PDB file of C-alpha atoms in Angstrom:
ATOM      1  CA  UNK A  28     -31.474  12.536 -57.450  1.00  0.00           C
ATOM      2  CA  UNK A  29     -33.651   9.501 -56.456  1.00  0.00           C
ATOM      3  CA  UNK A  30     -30.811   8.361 -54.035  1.00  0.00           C
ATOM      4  CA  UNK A  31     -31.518  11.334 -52.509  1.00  0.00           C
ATOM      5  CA  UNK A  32     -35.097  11.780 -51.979  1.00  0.00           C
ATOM      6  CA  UNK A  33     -34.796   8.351 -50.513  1.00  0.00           C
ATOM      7  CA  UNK A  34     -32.317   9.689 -47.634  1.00  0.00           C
ATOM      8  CA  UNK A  35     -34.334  12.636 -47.493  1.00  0.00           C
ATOM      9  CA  UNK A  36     -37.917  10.516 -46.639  1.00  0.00           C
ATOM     10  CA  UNK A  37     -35.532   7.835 -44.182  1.00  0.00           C
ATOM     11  CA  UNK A  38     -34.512  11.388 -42.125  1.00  0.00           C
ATOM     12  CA  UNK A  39     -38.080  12.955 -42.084  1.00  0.00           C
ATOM     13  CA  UNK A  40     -39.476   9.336 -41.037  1.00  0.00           C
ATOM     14  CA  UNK A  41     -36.387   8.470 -38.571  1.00  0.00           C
ATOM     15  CA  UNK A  42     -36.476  11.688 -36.723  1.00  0.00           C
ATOM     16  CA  UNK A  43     -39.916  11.595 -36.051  1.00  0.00           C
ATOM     17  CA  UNK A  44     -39.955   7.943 -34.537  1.00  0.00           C
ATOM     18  CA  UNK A  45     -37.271   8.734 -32.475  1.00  0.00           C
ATOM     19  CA  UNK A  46     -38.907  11.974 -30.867  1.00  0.00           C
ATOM     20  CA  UNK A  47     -42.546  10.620 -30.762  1.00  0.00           C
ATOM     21  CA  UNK A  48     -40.965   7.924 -27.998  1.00  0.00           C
ATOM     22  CA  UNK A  49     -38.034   9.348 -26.763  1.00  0.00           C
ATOM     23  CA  UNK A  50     -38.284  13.029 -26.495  1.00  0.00           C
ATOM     24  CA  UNK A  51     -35.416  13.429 -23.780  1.00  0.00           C
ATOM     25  CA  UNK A  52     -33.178  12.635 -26.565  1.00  0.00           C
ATOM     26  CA  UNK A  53     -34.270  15.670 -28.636  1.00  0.00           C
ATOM     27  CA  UNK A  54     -30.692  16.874 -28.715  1.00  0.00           C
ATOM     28  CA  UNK A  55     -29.018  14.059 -30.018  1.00  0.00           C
ATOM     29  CA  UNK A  56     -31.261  12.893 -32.551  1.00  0.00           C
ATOM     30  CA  UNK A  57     -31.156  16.555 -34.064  1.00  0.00           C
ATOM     31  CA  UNK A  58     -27.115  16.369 -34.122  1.00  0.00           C
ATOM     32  CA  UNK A  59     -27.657  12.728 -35.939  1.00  0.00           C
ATOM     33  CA  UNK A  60     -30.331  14.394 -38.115  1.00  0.00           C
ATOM     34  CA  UNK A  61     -28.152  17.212 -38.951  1.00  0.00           C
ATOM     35  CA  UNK A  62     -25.105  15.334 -39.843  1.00  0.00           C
ATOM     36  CA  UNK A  63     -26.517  13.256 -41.741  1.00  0.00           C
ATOM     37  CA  UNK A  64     -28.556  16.081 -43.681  1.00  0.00           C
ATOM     38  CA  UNK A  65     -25.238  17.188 -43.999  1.00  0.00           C
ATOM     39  CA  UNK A  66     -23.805  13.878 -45.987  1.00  0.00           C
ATOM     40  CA  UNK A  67     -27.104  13.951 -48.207  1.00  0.00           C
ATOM     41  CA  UNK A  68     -26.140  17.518 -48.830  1.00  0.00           C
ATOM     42  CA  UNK A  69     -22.380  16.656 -49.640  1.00  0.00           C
ATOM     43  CA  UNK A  70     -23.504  13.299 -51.638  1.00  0.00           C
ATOM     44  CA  UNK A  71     -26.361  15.517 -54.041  1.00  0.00           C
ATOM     45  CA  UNK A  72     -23.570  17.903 -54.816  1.00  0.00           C
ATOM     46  CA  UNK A  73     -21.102  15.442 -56.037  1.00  0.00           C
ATOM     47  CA  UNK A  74     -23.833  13.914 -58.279  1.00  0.00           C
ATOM     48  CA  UNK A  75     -24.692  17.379 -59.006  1.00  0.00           C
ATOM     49  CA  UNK A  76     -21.503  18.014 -60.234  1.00  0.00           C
ATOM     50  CA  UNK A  77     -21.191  14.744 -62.574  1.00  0.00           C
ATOM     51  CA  UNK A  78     -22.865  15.605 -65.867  1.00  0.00           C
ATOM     52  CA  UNK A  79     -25.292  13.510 -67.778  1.00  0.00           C
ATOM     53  CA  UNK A  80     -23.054  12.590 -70.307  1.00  0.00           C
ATOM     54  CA  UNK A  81     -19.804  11.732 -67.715  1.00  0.00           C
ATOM     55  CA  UNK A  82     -21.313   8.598 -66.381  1.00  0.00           C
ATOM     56  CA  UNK A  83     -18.457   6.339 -66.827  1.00  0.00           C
ATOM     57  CA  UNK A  84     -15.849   8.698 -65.222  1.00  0.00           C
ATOM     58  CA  UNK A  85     -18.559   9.965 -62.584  1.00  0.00           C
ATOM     59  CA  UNK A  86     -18.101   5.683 -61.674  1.00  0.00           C
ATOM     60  CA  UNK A  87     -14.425   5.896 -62.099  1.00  0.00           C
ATOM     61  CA  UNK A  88     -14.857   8.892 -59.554  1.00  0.00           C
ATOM     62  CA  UNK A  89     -17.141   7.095 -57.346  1.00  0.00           C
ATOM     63  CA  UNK A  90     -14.955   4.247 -56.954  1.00  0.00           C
ATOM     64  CA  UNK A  91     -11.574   6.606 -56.380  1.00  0.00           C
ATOM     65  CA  UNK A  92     -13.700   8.548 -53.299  1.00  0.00           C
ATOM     66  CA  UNK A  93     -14.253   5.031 -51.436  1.00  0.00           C
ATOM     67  CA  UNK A  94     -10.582   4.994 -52.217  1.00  0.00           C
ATOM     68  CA  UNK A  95      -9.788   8.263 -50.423  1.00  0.00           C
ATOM     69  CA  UNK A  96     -12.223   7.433 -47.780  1.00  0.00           C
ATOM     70  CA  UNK A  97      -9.976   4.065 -47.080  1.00  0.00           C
ATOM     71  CA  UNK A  98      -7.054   5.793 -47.119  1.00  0.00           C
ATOM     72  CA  UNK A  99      -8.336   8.897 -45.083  1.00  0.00           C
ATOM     73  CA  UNK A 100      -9.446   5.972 -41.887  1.00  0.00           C
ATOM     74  CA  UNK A 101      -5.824   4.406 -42.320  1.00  0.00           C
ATOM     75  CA  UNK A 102      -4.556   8.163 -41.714  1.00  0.00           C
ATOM     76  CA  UNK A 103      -6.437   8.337 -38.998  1.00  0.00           C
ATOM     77  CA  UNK A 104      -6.331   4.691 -37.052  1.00  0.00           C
ATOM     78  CA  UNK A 105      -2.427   4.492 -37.092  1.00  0.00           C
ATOM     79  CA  UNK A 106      -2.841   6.003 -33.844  1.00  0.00           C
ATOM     80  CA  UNK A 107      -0.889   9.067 -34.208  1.00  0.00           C
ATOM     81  CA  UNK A 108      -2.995  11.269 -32.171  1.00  0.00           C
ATOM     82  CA  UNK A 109      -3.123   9.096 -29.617  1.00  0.00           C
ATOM     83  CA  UNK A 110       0.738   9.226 -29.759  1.00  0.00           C
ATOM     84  CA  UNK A 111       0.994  12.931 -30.311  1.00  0.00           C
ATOM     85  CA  UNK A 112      -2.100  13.903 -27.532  1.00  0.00           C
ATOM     86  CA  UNK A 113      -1.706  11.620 -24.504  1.00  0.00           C
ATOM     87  CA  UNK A 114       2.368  11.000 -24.381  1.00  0.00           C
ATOM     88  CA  UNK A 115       2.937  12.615 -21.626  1.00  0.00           C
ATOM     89  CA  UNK A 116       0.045  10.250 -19.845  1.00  0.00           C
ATOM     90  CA  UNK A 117       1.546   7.496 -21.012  1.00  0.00           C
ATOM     91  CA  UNK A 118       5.169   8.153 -20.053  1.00  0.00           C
ATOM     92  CA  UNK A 119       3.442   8.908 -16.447  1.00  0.00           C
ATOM     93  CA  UNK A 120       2.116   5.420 -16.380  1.00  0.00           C
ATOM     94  CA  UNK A 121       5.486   4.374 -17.549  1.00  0.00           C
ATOM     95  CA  UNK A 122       7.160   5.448 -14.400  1.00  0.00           C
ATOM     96  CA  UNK A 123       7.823   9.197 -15.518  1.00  0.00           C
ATOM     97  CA  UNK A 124       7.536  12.299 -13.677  1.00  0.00           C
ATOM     98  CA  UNK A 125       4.569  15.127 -14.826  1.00  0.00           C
ATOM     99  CA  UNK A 126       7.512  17.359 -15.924  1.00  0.00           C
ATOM    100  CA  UNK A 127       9.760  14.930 -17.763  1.00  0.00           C
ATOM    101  CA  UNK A 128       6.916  13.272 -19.391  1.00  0.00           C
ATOM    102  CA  UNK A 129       5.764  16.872 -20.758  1.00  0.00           C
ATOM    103  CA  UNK A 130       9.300  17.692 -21.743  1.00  0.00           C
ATOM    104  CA  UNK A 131       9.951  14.348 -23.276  1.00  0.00           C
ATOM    105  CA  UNK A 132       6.924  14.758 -25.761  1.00  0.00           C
ATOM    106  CA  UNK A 133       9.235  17.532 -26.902  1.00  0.00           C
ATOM    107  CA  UNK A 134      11.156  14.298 -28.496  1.00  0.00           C
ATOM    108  CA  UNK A 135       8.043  13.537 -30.524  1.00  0.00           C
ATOM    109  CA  UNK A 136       7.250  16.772 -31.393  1.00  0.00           C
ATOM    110  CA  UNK A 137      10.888  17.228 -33.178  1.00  0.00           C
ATOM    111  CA  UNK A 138      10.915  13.861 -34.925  1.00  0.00           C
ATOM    112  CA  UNK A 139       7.087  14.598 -36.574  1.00  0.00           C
ATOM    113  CA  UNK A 140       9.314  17.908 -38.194  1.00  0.00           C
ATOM    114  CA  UNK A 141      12.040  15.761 -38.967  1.00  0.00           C
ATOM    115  CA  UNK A 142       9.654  13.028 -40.477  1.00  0.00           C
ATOM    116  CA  UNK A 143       7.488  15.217 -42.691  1.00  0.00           C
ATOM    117  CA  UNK A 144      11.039  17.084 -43.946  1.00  0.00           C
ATOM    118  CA  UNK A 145      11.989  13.226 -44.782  1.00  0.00           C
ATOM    119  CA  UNK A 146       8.632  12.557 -46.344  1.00  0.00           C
ATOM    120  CA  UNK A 147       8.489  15.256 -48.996  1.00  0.00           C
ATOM    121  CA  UNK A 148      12.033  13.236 -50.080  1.00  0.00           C
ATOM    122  CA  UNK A 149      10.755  10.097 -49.576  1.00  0.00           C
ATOM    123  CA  UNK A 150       7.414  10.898 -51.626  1.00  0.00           C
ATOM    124  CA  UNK A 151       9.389  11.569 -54.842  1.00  0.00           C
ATOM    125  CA  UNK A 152      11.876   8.287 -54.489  1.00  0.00           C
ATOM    126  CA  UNK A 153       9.436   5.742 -53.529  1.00  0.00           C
ATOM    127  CA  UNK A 154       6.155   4.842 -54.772  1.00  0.00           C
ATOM    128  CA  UNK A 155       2.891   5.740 -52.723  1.00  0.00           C
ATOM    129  CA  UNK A 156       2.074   1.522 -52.424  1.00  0.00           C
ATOM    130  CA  UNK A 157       5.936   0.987 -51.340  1.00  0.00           C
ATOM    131  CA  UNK A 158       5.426   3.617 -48.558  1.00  0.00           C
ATOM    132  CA  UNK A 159       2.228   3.072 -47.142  1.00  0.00           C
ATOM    133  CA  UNK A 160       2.892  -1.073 -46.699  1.00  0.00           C
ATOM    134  CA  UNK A 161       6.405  -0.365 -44.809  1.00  0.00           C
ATOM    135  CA  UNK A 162       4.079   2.327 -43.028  1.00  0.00           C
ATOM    136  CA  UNK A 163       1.697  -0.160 -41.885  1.00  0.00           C
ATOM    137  CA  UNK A 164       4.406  -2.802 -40.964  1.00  0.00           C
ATOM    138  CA  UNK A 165       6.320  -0.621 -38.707  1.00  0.00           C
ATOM    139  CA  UNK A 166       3.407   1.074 -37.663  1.00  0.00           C
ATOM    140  CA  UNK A 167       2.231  -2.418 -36.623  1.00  0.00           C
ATOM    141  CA  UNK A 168       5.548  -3.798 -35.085  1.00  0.00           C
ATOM    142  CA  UNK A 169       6.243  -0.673 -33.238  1.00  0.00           C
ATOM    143  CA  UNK A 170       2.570  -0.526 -31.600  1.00  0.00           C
ATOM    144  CA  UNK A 171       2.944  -4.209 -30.538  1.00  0.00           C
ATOM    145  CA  UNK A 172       6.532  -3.190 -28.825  1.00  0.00           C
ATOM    146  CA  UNK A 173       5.115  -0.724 -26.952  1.00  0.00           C
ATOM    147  CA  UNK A 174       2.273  -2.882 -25.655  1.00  0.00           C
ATOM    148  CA  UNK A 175       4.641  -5.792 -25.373  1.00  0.00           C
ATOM    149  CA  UNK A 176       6.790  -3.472 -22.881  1.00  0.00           C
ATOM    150  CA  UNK A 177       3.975  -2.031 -20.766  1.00  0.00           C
ATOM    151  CA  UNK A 178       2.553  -5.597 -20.073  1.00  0.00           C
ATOM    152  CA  UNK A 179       5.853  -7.154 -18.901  1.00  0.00           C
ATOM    153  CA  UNK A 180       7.820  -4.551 -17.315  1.00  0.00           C
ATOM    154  CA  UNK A 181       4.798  -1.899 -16.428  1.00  0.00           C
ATOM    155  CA  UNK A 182       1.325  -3.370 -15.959  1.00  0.00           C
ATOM    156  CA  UNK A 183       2.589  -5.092 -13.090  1.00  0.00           C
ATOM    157  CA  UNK A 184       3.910  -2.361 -11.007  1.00  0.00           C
ATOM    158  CA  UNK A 185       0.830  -0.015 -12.161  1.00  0.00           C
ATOM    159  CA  UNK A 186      -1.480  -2.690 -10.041  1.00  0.00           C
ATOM    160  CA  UNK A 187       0.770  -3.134  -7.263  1.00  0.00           C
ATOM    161  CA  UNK A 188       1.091   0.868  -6.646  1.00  0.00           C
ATOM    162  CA  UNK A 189       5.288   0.480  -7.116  1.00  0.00           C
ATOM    163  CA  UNK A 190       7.620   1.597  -9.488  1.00  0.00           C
ATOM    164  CA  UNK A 191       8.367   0.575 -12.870  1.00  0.00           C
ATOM    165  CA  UNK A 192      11.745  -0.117 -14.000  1.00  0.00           C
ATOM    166  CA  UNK A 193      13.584   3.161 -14.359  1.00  0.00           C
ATOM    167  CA  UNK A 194      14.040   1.924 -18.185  1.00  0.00           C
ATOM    168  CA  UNK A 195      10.635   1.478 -18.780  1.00  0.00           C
ATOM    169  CA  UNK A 196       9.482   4.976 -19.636  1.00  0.00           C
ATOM    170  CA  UNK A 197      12.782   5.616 -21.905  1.00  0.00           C
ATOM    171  CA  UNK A 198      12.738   2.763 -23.893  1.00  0.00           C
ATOM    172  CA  UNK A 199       8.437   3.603 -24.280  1.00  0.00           C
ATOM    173  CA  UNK A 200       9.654   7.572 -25.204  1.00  0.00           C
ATOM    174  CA  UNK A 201      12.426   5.988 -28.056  1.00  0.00           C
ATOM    175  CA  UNK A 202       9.412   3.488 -29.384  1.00  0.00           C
ATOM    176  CA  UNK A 203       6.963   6.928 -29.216  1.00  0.00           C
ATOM    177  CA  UNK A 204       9.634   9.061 -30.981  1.00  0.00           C
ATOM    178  CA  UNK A 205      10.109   6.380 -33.912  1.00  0.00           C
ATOM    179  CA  UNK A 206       7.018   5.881 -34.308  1.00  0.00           C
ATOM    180  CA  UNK A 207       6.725   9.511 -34.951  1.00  0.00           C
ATOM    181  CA  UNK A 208       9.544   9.607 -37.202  1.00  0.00           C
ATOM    182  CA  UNK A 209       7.297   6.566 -39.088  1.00  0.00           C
ATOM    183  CA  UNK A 210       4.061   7.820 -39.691  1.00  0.00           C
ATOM    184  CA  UNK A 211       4.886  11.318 -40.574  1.00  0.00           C
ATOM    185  CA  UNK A 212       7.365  10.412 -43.186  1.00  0.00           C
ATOM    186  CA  UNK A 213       5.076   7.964 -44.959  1.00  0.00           C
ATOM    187  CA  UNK A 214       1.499   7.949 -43.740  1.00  0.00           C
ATOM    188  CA  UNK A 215       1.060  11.194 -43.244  1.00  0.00           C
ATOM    189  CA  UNK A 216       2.986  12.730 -46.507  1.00  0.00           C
ATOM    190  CA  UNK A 217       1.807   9.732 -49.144  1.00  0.00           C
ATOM    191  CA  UNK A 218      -2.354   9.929 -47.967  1.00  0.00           C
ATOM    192  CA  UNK A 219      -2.068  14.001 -48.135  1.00  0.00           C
ATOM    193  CA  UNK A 220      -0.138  13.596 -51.492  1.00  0.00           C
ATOM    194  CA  UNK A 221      -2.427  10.579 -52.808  1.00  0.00           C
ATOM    195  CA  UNK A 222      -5.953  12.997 -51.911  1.00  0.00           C
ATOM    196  CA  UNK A 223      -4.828  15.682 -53.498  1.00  0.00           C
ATOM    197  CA  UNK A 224      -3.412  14.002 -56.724  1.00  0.00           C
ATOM    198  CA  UNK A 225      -6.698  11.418 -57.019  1.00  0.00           C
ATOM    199  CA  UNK A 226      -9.454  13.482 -57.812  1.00  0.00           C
ATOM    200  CA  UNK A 227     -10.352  15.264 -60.849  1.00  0.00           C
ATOM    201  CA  UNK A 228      -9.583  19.374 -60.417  1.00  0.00           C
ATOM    202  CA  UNK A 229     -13.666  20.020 -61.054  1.00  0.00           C
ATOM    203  CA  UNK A 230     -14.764  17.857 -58.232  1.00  0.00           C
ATOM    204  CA  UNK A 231     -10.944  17.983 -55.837  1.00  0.00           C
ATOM    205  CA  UNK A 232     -12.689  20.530 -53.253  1.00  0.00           C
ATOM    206  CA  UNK A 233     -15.797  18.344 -52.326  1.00  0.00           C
ATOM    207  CA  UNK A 234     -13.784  14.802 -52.790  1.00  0.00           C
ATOM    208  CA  UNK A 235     -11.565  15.453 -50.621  1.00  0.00           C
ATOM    209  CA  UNK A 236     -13.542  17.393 -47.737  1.00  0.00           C
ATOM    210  CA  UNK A 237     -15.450  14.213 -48.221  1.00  0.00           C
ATOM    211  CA  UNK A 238     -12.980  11.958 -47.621  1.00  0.00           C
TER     212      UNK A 238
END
């Protein structure tokens, strides 16, 4: 529990430099204070829960949470909630109307069902390494498409106040919707599948809420 005690002293000492000069930001250092009480918290339990005797599987365990923690940020930086929360903002930039582009992200709603029904297939055919690097290609060449299309056939008429291409928005809406179809049938079925399989049962609950 030294590890800790050290965090423990670095918060007490931290908090007070930061309010003894800037007292205006009372309210932010306390949410930095408290979340990072928080990970001490999270961090003395796991150790907690390693016994004395377990110290070459509490490394092995270590090693397989930075694991999950990697995977858990490629979950998250594919972009899907950008895809999934601002569609219909895009499609508007891409020439749409307010009401077609919040009907269209219908499209991507139905292809994340279809994708995660094809994932729990895919899951059991493929292995997790397989899936996750043709994730991250398409993820990658599919991103780059959609960029590639808004900066020659969008940007353009964004800055000069006209009209895009009447294409534009559909062929942005088919990129959006296989993207979609992409990331929920590998991504988002292997890193669920991989977090819950990783971890030993005693420790599963903290791991992965850590991750």
């Amino acid at each position: 529990m030294g590890g800790a005690s050290v965090i423990d002293k670095f918060l007490g000492t931290f908090t007070r430099y930061i309010d003894s000069g800037f007292g205006i930001l009372s309210g932010e250092v306390a949410f930095i204070a408290t979340t990072l009480i928080v990970i001490d918290v999270t961090l003395a339990a796991l150790f907690w829960s390693w016994a004395a005797d377990d110290d070459i599987m509490a490394r092995l365990v270590k090693k397989t949470l930075f694991v999950g923690i990697f995977l858990a940020i490629v979950n998250q930086t594919t972009g899907v909630n950008t895809v999934m929360y601002y569609a219909p903002k895009v499609l508007e930039y891409a020439g749409m109307t307010t009401s077609a582009s919040i009907t269209a992200q219908v499209g991507n709603g139905v292809m994340s069902v279809i994708g995660a029904a094809a994932g729990l297939w895919l899951v059991s055919r493929f292995s997790r390494r397989s899936l996750l690097i043709f994730d991250v290609t398409a993820v990658g060449v599919i991103l780059l498409a959609i960029a590639a299309t808004f900066h020659h056939a969008i940007a353009s008429h964004i800055a000069d106040g006209t009209t895009p291409p009447p294409w534009a928005p559909y062929l942005v809406l088919v990129l959006m919707a296989v993207f979609m179809l992409v990331v929920q049938s590998t991504n988002g079925t292997v890193v669920w599948t991989m977090l819950g399989e990783m971890f030993p049962s005693h420790v599963r609950g903290v791991m992965n809420g850590t991750a």
